Short mmCIF file of C-alpha atoms in Angstrom, two decimals:
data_model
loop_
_atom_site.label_atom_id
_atom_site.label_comp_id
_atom_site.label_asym_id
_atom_site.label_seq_id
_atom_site.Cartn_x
_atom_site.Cartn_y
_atom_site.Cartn_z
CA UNK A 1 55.99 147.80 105.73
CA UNK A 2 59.68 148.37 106.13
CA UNK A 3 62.25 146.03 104.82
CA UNK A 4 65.37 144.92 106.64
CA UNK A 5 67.68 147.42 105.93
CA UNK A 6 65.08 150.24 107.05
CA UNK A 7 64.53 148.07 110.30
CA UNK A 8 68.32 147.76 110.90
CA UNK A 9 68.64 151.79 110.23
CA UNK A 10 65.59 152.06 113.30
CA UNK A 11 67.91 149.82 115.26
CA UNK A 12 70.70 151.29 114.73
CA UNK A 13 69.38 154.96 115.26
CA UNK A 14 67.12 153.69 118.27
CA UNK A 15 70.07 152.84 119.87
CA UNK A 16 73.13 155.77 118.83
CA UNK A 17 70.09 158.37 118.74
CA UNK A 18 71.87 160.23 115.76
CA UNK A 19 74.13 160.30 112.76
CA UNK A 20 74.85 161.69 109.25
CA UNK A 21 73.30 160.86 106.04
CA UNK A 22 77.52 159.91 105.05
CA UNK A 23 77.58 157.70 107.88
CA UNK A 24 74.03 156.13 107.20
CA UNK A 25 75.46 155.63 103.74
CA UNK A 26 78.88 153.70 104.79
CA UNK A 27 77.39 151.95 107.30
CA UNK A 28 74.60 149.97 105.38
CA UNK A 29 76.38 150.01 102.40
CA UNK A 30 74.38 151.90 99.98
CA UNK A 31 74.25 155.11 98.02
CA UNK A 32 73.61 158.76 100.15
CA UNK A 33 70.29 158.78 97.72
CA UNK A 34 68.87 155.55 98.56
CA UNK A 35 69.59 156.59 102.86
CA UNK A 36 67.78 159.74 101.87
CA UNK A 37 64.76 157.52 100.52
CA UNK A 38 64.87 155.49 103.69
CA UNK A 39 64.61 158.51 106.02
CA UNK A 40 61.68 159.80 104.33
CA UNK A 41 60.23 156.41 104.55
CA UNK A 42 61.03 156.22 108.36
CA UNK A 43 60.11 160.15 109.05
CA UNK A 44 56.71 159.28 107.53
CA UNK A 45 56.20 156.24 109.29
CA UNK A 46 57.69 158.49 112.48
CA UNK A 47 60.42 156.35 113.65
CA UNK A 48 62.68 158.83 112.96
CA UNK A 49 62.79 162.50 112.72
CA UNK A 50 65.02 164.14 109.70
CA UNK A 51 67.28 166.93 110.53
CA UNK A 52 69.74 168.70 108.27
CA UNK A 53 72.57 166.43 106.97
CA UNK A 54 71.49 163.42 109.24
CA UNK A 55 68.52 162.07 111.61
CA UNK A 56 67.85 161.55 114.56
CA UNK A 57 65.62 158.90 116.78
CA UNK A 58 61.83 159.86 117.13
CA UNK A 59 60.02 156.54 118.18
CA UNK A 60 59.49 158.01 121.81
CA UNK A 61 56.02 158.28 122.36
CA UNK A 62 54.00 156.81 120.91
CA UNK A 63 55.67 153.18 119.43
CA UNK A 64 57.32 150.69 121.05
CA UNK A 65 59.65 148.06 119.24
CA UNK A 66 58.09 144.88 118.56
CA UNK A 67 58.80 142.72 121.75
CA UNK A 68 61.61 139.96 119.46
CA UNK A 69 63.48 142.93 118.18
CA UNK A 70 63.38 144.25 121.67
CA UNK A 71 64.87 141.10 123.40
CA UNK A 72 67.97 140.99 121.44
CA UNK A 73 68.71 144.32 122.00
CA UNK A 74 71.29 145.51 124.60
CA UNK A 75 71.56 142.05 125.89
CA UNK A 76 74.29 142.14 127.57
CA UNK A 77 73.64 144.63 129.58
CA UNK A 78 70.01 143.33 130.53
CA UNK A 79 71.98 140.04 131.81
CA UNK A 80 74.18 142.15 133.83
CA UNK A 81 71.07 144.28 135.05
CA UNK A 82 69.47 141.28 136.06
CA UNK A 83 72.15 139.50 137.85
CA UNK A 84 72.77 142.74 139.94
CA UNK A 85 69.05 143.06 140.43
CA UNK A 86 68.56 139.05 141.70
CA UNK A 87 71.06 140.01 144.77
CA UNK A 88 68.25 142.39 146.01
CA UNK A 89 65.11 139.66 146.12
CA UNK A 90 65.33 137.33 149.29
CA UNK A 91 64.42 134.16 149.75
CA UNK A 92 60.27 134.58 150.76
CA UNK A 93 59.67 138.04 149.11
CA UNK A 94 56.46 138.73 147.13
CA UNK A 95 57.10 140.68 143.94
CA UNK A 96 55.05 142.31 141.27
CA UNK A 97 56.63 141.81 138.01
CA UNK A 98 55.07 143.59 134.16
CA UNK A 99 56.27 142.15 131.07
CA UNK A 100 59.59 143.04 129.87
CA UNK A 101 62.78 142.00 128.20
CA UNK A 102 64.73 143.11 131.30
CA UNK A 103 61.64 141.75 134.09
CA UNK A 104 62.26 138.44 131.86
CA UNK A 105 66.11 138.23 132.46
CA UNK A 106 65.77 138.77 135.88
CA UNK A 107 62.96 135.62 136.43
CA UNK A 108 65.93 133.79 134.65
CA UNK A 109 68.05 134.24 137.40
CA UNK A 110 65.41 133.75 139.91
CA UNK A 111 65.59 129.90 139.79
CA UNK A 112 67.69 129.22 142.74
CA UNK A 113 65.65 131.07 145.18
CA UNK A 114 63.09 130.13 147.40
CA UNK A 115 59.61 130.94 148.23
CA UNK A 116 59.15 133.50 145.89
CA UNK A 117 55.44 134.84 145.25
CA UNK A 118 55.08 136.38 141.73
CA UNK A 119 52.14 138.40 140.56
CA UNK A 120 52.91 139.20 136.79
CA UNK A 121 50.99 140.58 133.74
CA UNK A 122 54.12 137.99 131.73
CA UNK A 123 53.37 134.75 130.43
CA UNK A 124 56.84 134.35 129.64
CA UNK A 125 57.77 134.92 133.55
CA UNK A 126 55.16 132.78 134.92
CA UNK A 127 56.34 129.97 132.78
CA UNK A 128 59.82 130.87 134.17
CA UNK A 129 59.17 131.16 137.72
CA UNK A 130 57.09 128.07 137.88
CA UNK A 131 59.48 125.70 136.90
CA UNK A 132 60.39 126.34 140.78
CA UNK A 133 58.36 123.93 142.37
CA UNK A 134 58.82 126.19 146.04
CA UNK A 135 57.84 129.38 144.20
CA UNK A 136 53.95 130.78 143.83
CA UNK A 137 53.10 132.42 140.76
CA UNK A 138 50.03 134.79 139.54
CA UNK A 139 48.84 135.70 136.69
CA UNK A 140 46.34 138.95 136.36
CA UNK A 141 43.55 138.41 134.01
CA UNK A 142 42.83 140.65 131.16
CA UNK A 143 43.48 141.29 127.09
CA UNK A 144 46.71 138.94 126.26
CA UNK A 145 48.79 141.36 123.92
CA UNK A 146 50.53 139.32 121.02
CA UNK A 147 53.13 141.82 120.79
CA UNK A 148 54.80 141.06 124.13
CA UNK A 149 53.14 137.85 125.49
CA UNK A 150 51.34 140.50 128.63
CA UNK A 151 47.79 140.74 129.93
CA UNK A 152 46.77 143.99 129.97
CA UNK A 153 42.82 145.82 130.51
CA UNK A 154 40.57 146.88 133.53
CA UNK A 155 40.54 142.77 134.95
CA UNK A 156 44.07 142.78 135.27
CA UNK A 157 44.15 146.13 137.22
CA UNK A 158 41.54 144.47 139.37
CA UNK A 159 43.19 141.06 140.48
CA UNK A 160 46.50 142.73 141.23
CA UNK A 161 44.46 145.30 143.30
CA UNK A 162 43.78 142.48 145.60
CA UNK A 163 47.38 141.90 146.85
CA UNK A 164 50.34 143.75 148.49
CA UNK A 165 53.52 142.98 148.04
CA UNK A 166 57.00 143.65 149.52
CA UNK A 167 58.56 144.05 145.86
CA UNK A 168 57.26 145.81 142.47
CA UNK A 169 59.98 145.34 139.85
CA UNK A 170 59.55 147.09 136.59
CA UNK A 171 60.70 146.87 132.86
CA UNK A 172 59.83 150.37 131.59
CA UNK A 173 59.78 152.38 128.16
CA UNK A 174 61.69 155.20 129.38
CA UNK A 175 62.82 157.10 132.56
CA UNK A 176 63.76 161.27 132.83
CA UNK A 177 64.84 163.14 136.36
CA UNK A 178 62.40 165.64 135.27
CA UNK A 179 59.56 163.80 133.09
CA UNK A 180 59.46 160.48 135.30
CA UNK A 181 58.94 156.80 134.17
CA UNK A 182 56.97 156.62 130.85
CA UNK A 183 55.46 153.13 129.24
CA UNK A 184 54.05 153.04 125.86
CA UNK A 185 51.24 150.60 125.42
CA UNK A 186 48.10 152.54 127.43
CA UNK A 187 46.62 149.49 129.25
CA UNK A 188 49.50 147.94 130.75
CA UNK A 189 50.59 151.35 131.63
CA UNK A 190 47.31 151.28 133.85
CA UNK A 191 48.89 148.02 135.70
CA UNK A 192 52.35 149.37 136.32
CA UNK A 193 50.73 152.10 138.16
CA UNK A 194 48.98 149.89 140.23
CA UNK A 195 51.44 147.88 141.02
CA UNK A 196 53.34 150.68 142.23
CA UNK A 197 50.73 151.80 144.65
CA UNK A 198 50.50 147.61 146.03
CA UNK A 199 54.02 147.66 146.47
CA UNK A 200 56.63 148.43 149.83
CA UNK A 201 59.66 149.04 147.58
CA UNK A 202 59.48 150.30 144.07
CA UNK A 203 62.48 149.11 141.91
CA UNK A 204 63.11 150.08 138.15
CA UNK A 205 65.13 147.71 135.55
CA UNK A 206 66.62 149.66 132.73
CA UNK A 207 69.42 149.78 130.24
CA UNK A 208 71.53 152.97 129.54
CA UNK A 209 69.00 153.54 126.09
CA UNK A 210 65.92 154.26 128.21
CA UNK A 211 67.66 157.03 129.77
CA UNK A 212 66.42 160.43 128.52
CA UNK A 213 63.24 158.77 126.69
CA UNK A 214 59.64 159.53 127.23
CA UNK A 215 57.32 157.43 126.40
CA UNK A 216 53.69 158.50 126.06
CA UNK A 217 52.21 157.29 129.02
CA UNK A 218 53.45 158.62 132.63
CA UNK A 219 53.58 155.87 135.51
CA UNK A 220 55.70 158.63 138.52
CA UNK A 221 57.86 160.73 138.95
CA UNK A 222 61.20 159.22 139.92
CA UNK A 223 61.18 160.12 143.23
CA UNK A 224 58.88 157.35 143.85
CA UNK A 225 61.19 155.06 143.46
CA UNK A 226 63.57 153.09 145.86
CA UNK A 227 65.95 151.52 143.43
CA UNK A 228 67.31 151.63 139.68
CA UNK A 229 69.28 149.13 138.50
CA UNK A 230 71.33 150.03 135.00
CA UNK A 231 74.12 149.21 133.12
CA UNK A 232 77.74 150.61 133.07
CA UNK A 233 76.99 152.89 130.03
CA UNK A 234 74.48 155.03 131.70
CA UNK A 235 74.42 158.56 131.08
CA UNK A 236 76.14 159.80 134.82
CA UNK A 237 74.37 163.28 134.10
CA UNK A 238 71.07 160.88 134.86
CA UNK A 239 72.24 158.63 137.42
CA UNK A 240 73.63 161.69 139.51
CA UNK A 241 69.82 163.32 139.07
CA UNK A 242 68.05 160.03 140.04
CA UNK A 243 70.21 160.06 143.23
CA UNK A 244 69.73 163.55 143.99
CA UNK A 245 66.26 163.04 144.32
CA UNK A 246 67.04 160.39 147.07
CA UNK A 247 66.98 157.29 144.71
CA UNK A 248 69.51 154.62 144.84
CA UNK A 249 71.23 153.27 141.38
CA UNK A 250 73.48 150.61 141.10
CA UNK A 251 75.18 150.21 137.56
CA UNK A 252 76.51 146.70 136.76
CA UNK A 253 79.65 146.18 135.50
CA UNK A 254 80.52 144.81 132.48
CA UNK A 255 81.67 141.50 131.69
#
């Protein structure tokens, strides 16, 4: 069980991807010998991997961060992601949404629009999108996953098997030019795949951290996609790949 400080160092690490044991130190307040004691602790728990003088981030394959801690991160940019990413659903589209902090912002600022037919593993969306009384929502069957409010398991794969729609949009653990989009949890990594194959266009939500990460389970390569939407601090070296393999990115601006 970590306690807060060890938390805030995963955070903090999850999100600058390195840094001295000095800096550790300063930052948090504390002695260089009680940051050395939380590395270990967070090497052996492998959040983080220790390297000489500092550490770096490790949680990329297999853990995800608990689905509260994950909402209040980079928020911000997940607002401006979303706002960019509303312009692109019409009035009448049918979308596939998974569960997501990013998917989430984006139902938000759904609310004016019309028609809208939802399929989503989310109970968090579907309560979003049906306070639209002209919008249709779905929700797949299967395991719901307290960590993240989703449905996930073999029934959910099935019901969204049954539809096609014009629009999958996904909230992702981590996208690389060369390794492709990546989701942690196993299951619902099962239902983003098929949700790609029910789909027309295939659009990916994700914040300048995802960018280089690979999470353990692989969903396509990236030249499946149609669309990314990201933030203004997104590594260019990535966003020049992703449209050199014919996929369009549009960065929001910041605000």
């Amino acid at each position: 069980m970590l306690n807060e400080r060890q938390k805030e160092i995963v955070k903090y690490l999850s999100e600058e991807k390195r840094d001295k044991v000095e800096n550790l130190a300063e930052r948090f307040k504390v002695s260089i010998e009680t940051i050395r004691r939380d590395l270990i602790i967070l090497e052996k728990e492998s959040y983080i991997r220790r390297i000489h003088g500092g550490a770096v981030y490790g949680n990329l394959r297999g853990q995800e961060l608990v689905y509260e801690e994950r909402s209040e991160r980079n928020f911000s940019e997940k607002r401006g992601i979303a706002r960019l990413a509303a312009d692109y659903i019409s009035d009448g589209d049918t979308i596939a949404m998974n569960n997501g902090t990013s998917t989430l912002e984006l139902a938000k600022m759904l609310r004016e629009k019309r028609n809208i037919t939802v399929i989503t593993n989310c109970t968090d969306i579907a309560n979003v999108m049906v306070e639209n009384d002209t919008c249709q929502v779905y929700l797949t069957g299967g395991l719901l996953r307290k960590n993240g409010h989703s449905l996930s398991g073999t029934n959910a794969g099935s019901f969204a098997s049954g539809f096609r729609v014009d629009k999958t949009v996904l909230s992702i653990g981590g996208i690389s030019v060369d390794q492709g989009v990546t989701e942690y949890h196993v299951e619902e990594s099962a239902l983003l795949r098929k949700f790609i194959d029910i789909s027309s266009k295939k659009i990916v939500l994700c914040d300048y951290s995802k960018f280089g990460e690979v999470a353990l389970n692989h969903i396509c390569p990236v030249n499946v996609l149609d669309a990314v939407f990201t933030d203004w601090r997104a590594p260019m070296k990535e966003v020049l790949g992703l449209r050199a393999k014919g996929v369009k990115v549009y960065m929001a601006e910041q605000r």
